[in-house]
Amino acid sequence: MQIRARCACGHLWYVAQDLAGGLTNCPRCGKATQVDGLRDPLWRVLQGAAALGWVVVVVLLYANTGPLGALLGGAALAAILGLIYLMM
Amino acid sequence: MSKLFELDRYWIRRKFLTLFGASFHVYAPDDQLLAFTRQKAFKLKEDIRVFEDEAKQVPLLTVQARQIVDFSAAYDMVDAVDGVKVGATRRKGWSSFLRDAWEVLDADDLPVASVVEDSHGMALVRRFVSNLVPQRFEVKDTNGRSIATFKQRFNPFIHKLDVTIHDRNAVDPRAIFGTAVLISAIEGRQS
Ligand SMILES: [Zn+2]
């Protein structure tokens, strides 16, 4: 299976799956380019768990504190998840 | 190109900063500082950026893990000056379990060298008796010819790795350096 790489110069091509999440040189301009990394199993699990956790928290807040609590809590949790995402 | 990549000998010192990750200093044999890097403590995906000095003004090399979790972990190395990938290093999964083994790949992901801990016996002593026994790695090209040596100095507190390159033309010296920094980062963390 091949995986997609797209360079800032606009070139789009496919590389071996071993390179997923890594860097490869663009055949057109020669610069190192990020390869799509969706294969990483832990990354998928983390994304899924974060999304599910967010939905559960927002639903619970809505049930217990009403729409304002759900809105504020949901926004705060989204900000925390965003911070964690930046650390990756 | 940085002086670092033109030298046949240099040494890497890994210093622990318990809260903020670790920092690495790279010195010439005469103890002149050649490069500096700080490993981020809270990064799930290993990302090491090497600079010419502590002010981080001149970037030299980037070493970046491909995946967060990958048993045969692969790390890509990019020359930070021209933005071109120079090679990669991949840890050999199962064969690394009892004795550390790495593979250096070229920019096209083809193996160009292997990096193996000196002997099975010493590797077992390190794992099961005392990790204070310094590590020694032999870097060999695909024909089994020795092209570099990484030798850890005995020091229970600070990880110091001496790098000696025997053949500078066999493998890109930036890839050799990136591999040595990675070994300092990863092996140093285990000890
Ligand atoms: Zn390009």
Short mmCIF file of C-alpha atoms and ligand atoms in Angstrom, two decimals:
data_model
loop_
_atom_site.label_atom_id
_atom_site.label_comp_id
_atom_site.label_asym_id
_atom_site.label_seq_id
_atom_site.Cartn_x
_atom_site.Cartn_y
_atom_site.Cartn_z
CA MET A 1 0.00 0.00 0.00
CA GLN A 2 1.16 3.49 -0.78
CA ILE A 3 0.67 6.62 1.22
CA ARG A 4 0.29 10.21 0.11
CA ALA A 5 2.84 13.00 0.42
CA ARG A 6 2.14 16.59 -0.58
CA CYS A 7 4.94 19.15 -0.82
CA ALA A 8 4.63 22.89 -0.25
CA CYS A 9 5.67 23.31 -3.92
CA GLY A 10 2.35 21.69 -4.90
CA HIS A 11 3.70 18.32 -5.98
CA LEU A 12 1.61 15.32 -4.88
CA TRP A 13 2.95 11.77 -4.98
CA TYR A 14 2.81 8.40 -3.24
CA VAL A 15 5.48 6.75 -1.13
CA ALA A 16 5.95 3.40 0.65
CA GLN A 17 3.86 2.93 3.78
CA ASP A 18 7.03 2.60 5.89
CA LEU A 19 7.42 6.37 5.51
CA ALA A 20 4.01 7.16 7.03
CA GLY A 21 4.28 10.03 9.50
CA GLY A 22 7.86 10.65 8.41
CA LEU A 23 9.71 12.85 5.98
CA THR A 24 10.77 12.25 2.42
CA ASN A 25 12.39 14.44 -0.22
CA CYS A 26 10.07 15.85 -2.85
CA PRO A 27 10.95 14.46 -6.31
CA ARG A 28 10.21 17.86 -7.85
CA CYS A 29 11.93 20.42 -5.59
CA GLY A 30 14.08 18.14 -3.41
CA LYS A 31 12.90 19.51 -0.06
CA ALA A 32 11.96 17.31 2.87
CA THR A 33 8.18 16.86 2.95
CA GLN A 34 5.90 15.47 5.63
CA VAL A 35 4.17 12.21 4.70
CA ASP A 36 0.62 11.58 5.92
CA GLY A 37 0.78 9.74 9.22
CA LEU A 38 -2.68 8.31 9.65
CA ARG A 39 -1.36 4.80 10.03
CA ASP A 40 -0.12 5.38 13.58
CA PRO A 41 -2.45 3.17 15.67
CA LEU A 42 -1.92 5.01 18.96
CA TRP A 43 -2.60 8.33 17.28
CA ARG A 44 -5.95 7.02 15.98
CA VAL A 45 -6.90 5.63 19.38
CA LEU A 46 -5.96 8.91 21.09
CA GLN A 47 -7.97 10.98 18.60
CA GLY A 48 -10.99 8.70 18.96
CA ALA A 49 -10.78 8.66 22.77
CA ALA A 50 -10.44 12.46 22.91
CA ALA A 51 -13.47 13.00 20.66
CA LEU A 52 -15.57 10.46 22.57
CA GLY A 53 -14.50 11.89 25.94
CA TRP A 54 -15.39 15.40 24.81
CA VAL A 55 -18.89 14.33 23.69
CA VAL A 56 -19.51 12.43 26.95
CA VAL A 57 -18.39 15.40 29.09
CA VAL A 58 -20.52 17.87 27.12
CA VAL A 59 -23.61 15.62 27.36
CA LEU A 60 -23.10 15.14 31.12
CA LEU A 61 -22.62 18.89 31.63
CA TYR A 62 -25.74 19.62 29.62
CA ALA A 63 -27.77 17.15 31.68
CA ASN A 64 -26.46 18.48 35.00
CA THR A 65 -25.84 22.19 34.47
CA GLY A 66 -27.79 23.16 31.37
CA PRO A 67 -26.65 24.71 28.07
CA LEU A 68 -24.35 27.37 29.56
CA GLY A 69 -22.38 24.81 31.59
CA ALA A 70 -22.12 22.55 28.55
CA LEU A 71 -20.89 25.45 26.41
CA LEU A 72 -18.28 26.66 28.91
CA GLY A 73 -17.14 23.17 29.91
CA GLY A 74 -17.01 22.04 26.28
CA ALA A 75 -14.92 25.07 25.33
CA ALA A 76 -12.54 24.59 28.28
CA LEU A 77 -12.07 20.90 27.49
CA ALA A 78 -11.52 21.70 23.82
CA ALA A 79 -8.83 24.20 24.83
CA ILE A 80 -7.09 21.58 27.01
CA LEU A 81 -7.24 19.00 24.20
CA GLY A 82 -5.88 21.63 21.82
CA LEU A 83 -2.94 22.24 24.15
CA ILE A 84 -2.21 18.52 24.35
CA TYR A 85 -2.39 18.34 20.56
CA LEU A 86 0.17 21.15 20.29
CA MET A 87 2.56 19.19 22.52
CA MET A 88 2.58 16.36 19.98
CA MET B 1 28.43 22.86 6.15
CA SER B 2 28.97 23.04 9.90
CA LYS B 3 32.41 22.17 11.25
CA LEU B 4 30.69 19.39 13.18
CA PHE B 5 30.06 17.46 9.97
CA GLU B 6 33.67 17.79 8.86
CA LEU B 7 35.23 16.33 12.00
CA ASP B 8 36.22 12.70 12.45
CA ARG B 9 35.92 12.90 16.22
CA TYR B 10 33.53 14.62 18.60
CA TRP B 11 31.68 13.78 21.77
CA ILE B 12 28.10 14.23 22.96
CA ARG B 13 27.14 15.02 26.53
CA ARG B 14 23.60 14.39 27.65
CA LYS B 15 22.52 16.33 30.68
CA PHE B 16 19.33 15.54 32.53
CA LEU B 17 16.90 18.28 33.40
CA THR B 18 14.26 16.29 35.19
CA LEU B 19 11.35 18.64 34.49
CA PHE B 20 12.20 20.01 31.09
CA GLY B 21 13.64 17.05 29.23
CA ALA B 22 17.31 16.67 28.47
CA SER B 23 19.90 18.83 26.76
CA PHE B 24 22.81 17.72 24.64
CA HIS B 25 26.08 19.46 24.03
CA VAL B 26 28.37 18.35 21.26
CA TYR B 27 32.07 19.09 21.63
CA ALA B 28 35.17 18.83 19.46
CA PRO B 29 38.09 16.80 20.91
CA ASP B 30 39.51 20.11 22.20
CA ASP B 31 36.21 20.70 24.08
CA GLN B 32 35.03 23.48 21.78
CA LEU B 33 31.21 23.54 21.64
CA LEU B 34 30.01 22.46 18.19
CA ALA B 35 26.29 22.00 18.66
CA PHE B 36 23.48 22.15 21.16
CA THR B 37 20.12 20.51 21.36
CA ARG B 38 17.33 20.29 23.86
CA GLN B 39 14.93 17.38 23.81
CA LYS B 40 11.40 18.39 24.67
CA ALA B 41 10.06 16.57 27.72
CA PHE B 42 6.40 16.47 26.85
CA LYS B 43 6.59 15.48 23.23
CA LEU B 44 4.96 12.15 22.49
CA LYS B 45 6.61 12.04 19.10
CA GLU B 46 10.38 12.38 19.40
CA ASP B 47 11.53 15.61 17.77
CA ILE B 48 15.14 16.66 18.29
CA ARG B 49 16.40 19.95 16.89
CA VAL B 50 20.13 20.54 16.79
CA PHE B 51 21.56 24.07 16.74
CA GLU B 52 25.05 25.46 16.43
CA ASP B 53 24.96 27.03 19.91
CA GLU B 54 22.81 27.43 23.00
CA ALA B 55 21.25 30.64 21.65
CA LYS B 56 19.65 28.40 18.98
CA GLN B 57 20.41 30.92 16.26
CA VAL B 58 21.71 28.56 13.60
CA PRO B 59 19.75 25.32 13.13
CA LEU B 60 21.79 22.36 11.93
CA LEU B 61 19.73 19.20 11.91
CA THR B 62 16.26 17.93 12.77
CA VAL B 63 15.63 14.37 13.91
CA GLN B 64 11.95 13.44 13.89
CA ALA B 65 10.17 10.19 14.77
CA ARG B 66 7.76 8.88 12.17
CA GLN B 67 5.26 7.43 14.60
CA ILE B 68 4.35 7.88 18.26
CA VAL B 69 4.46 4.15 18.89
CA ASP B 70 6.38 1.97 16.52
CA PHE B 71 8.32 -1.06 17.65
CA SER B 72 10.79 -0.65 14.81
CA ALA B 73 10.96 3.09 15.44
CA ALA B 74 12.21 5.11 12.48
CA TYR B 75 13.55 8.65 12.71
CA ASP B 76 14.06 10.97 9.74
CA MET B 77 16.96 13.41 9.66
CA VAL B 78 16.73 16.70 7.81
CA ASP B 79 19.51 19.20 7.21
CA ALA B 80 18.00 22.33 8.76
CA VAL B 81 20.05 24.62 6.51
CA ASP B 82 18.74 23.46 3.12
CA GLY B 83 15.63 21.55 4.29
CA VAL B 84 16.67 18.32 2.59
CA LYS B 85 16.33 14.90 4.20
CA VAL B 86 19.77 13.34 4.54
CA GLY B 87 18.77 9.94 5.84
CA ALA B 88 17.02 8.05 8.60
CA THR B 89 17.73 5.69 11.47
CA ARG B 90 15.59 2.73 12.32
CA ARG B 91 15.73 0.64 15.46
CA LYS B 92 15.70 -3.05 14.68
CA GLY B 93 12.68 -4.32 16.60
CA TRP B 94 13.13 -7.81 18.00
CA SER B 95 16.87 -7.99 17.47
CA SER B 96 17.13 -4.89 19.69
CA PHE B 97 15.52 -6.65 22.60
CA LEU B 98 18.68 -8.29 23.94
CA ARG B 99 21.25 -6.22 22.11
CA ASP B 100 20.69 -2.75 20.70
CA ALA B 101 20.72 -2.66 16.93
CA TRP B 102 19.98 0.21 14.60
CA GLU B 103 19.99 0.66 10.86
CA VAL B 104 21.06 3.83 9.07
CA LEU B 105 19.08 4.53 5.90
CA ASP B 106 19.86 6.91 3.06
CA ALA B 107 17.46 9.62 1.85
CA ASP B 108 15.62 6.99 -0.22
CA ASP B 109 15.14 4.75 2.84
CA LEU B 110 17.67 2.17 1.68
CA PRO B 111 19.96 0.66 4.36
CA VAL B 112 23.53 1.99 4.19
CA ALA B 113 24.89 0.98 7.60
CA SER B 114 24.13 -0.94 10.76
CA VAL B 115 24.81 0.18 14.33
CA VAL B 116 25.18 -2.69 16.77
CA GLU B 117 26.06 -2.87 20.45
CA ASP B 118 29.51 -4.41 20.90
CA SER B 119 28.75 -7.93 22.13
CA HIS B 120 25.82 -10.06 23.23
CA GLY B 121 27.57 -10.77 26.54
CA MET B 122 28.11 -7.13 27.46
CA ALA B 123 24.60 -6.24 26.27
CA LEU B 124 23.13 -8.88 28.59
CA VAL B 125 25.26 -7.66 31.51
CA ARG B 126 23.93 -4.13 30.91
CA ARG B 127 20.33 -5.26 30.80
CA PHE B 128 20.26 -7.70 33.66
CA VAL B 129 23.15 -6.84 35.97
CA SER B 130 24.10 -3.17 35.80
CA ASN B 131 23.42 -0.48 33.26
CA LEU B 132 26.49 1.37 34.51
CA VAL B 133 28.61 -0.71 32.13
CA PRO B 134 29.34 1.71 29.28
CA GLN B 135 27.94 0.89 25.86
CA ARG B 136 29.95 0.64 22.70
CA PHE B 137 28.45 0.63 19.23
CA GLU B 138 30.09 -0.34 15.97
CA VAL B 139 28.80 1.32 12.80
CA LYS B 140 29.34 -0.90 9.76
CA ASP B 141 28.55 -0.43 6.10
CA THR B 142 26.55 -3.01 4.15
CA ASN B 143 29.78 -4.96 3.45
CA GLY B 144 30.49 -5.24 7.18
CA ARG B 145 33.35 -2.73 7.12
CA SER B 146 33.62 -0.57 10.23
CA ILE B 147 32.98 3.09 9.40
CA ALA B 148 32.47 4.60 12.87
CA THR B 149 32.42 3.82 16.58
CA PHE B 150 30.20 5.24 19.35
CA LYS B 151 31.72 4.69 22.76
CA GLN B 152 30.05 5.67 26.00
CA ARG B 153 32.33 6.91 28.77
CA PHE B 154 31.94 5.51 32.24
CA ASN B 155 29.92 8.10 34.15
CA PRO B 156 26.93 7.15 36.29
CA PHE B 157 25.43 10.67 36.18
CA ILE B 158 26.10 12.15 32.78
CA HIS B 159 25.78 10.22 29.53
CA LYS B 160 28.85 10.93 27.40
CA LEU B 161 29.30 9.38 23.99
CA ASP B 162 32.52 9.56 21.99
CA VAL B 163 32.00 9.43 18.24
CA THR B 164 34.89 8.40 16.00
CA ILE B 165 34.37 8.26 12.24
CA HIS B 166 36.82 6.03 10.35
CA ASP B 167 35.45 6.56 6.85
CA ARG B 168 33.72 9.86 6.18
CA ASN B 169 32.73 8.99 2.63
CA ALA B 170 30.84 5.79 3.40
CA VAL B 171 27.73 7.37 4.97
CA ASP B 172 26.57 10.99 5.19
CA PRO B 173 28.25 12.39 8.35
CA ARG B 174 24.99 14.18 9.22
CA ALA B 175 23.20 10.83 9.35
CA ILE B 176 25.97 9.39 11.54
CA PHE B 177 25.67 12.39 13.87
CA GLY B 178 21.86 12.17 13.99
CA THR B 179 22.12 8.48 14.87
CA ALA B 180 24.63 9.20 17.65
CA VAL B 181 22.35 11.91 19.13
CA LEU B 182 19.38 9.55 18.98
CA ILE B 183 21.31 6.80 20.72
CA SER B 184 22.33 9.32 23.41
CA ALA B 185 18.70 10.40 23.76
CA ILE B 186 17.14 6.96 23.83
CA GLU B 187 19.79 4.84 25.49
CA GLY B 188 20.56 7.65 27.93
CA ARG B 189 16.92 7.72 28.98
CA GLN B 190 16.91 3.99 29.68
CA SER B 191 19.88 4.13 32.02
ZN ZN C 1 8.40 20.00 -3.68
#
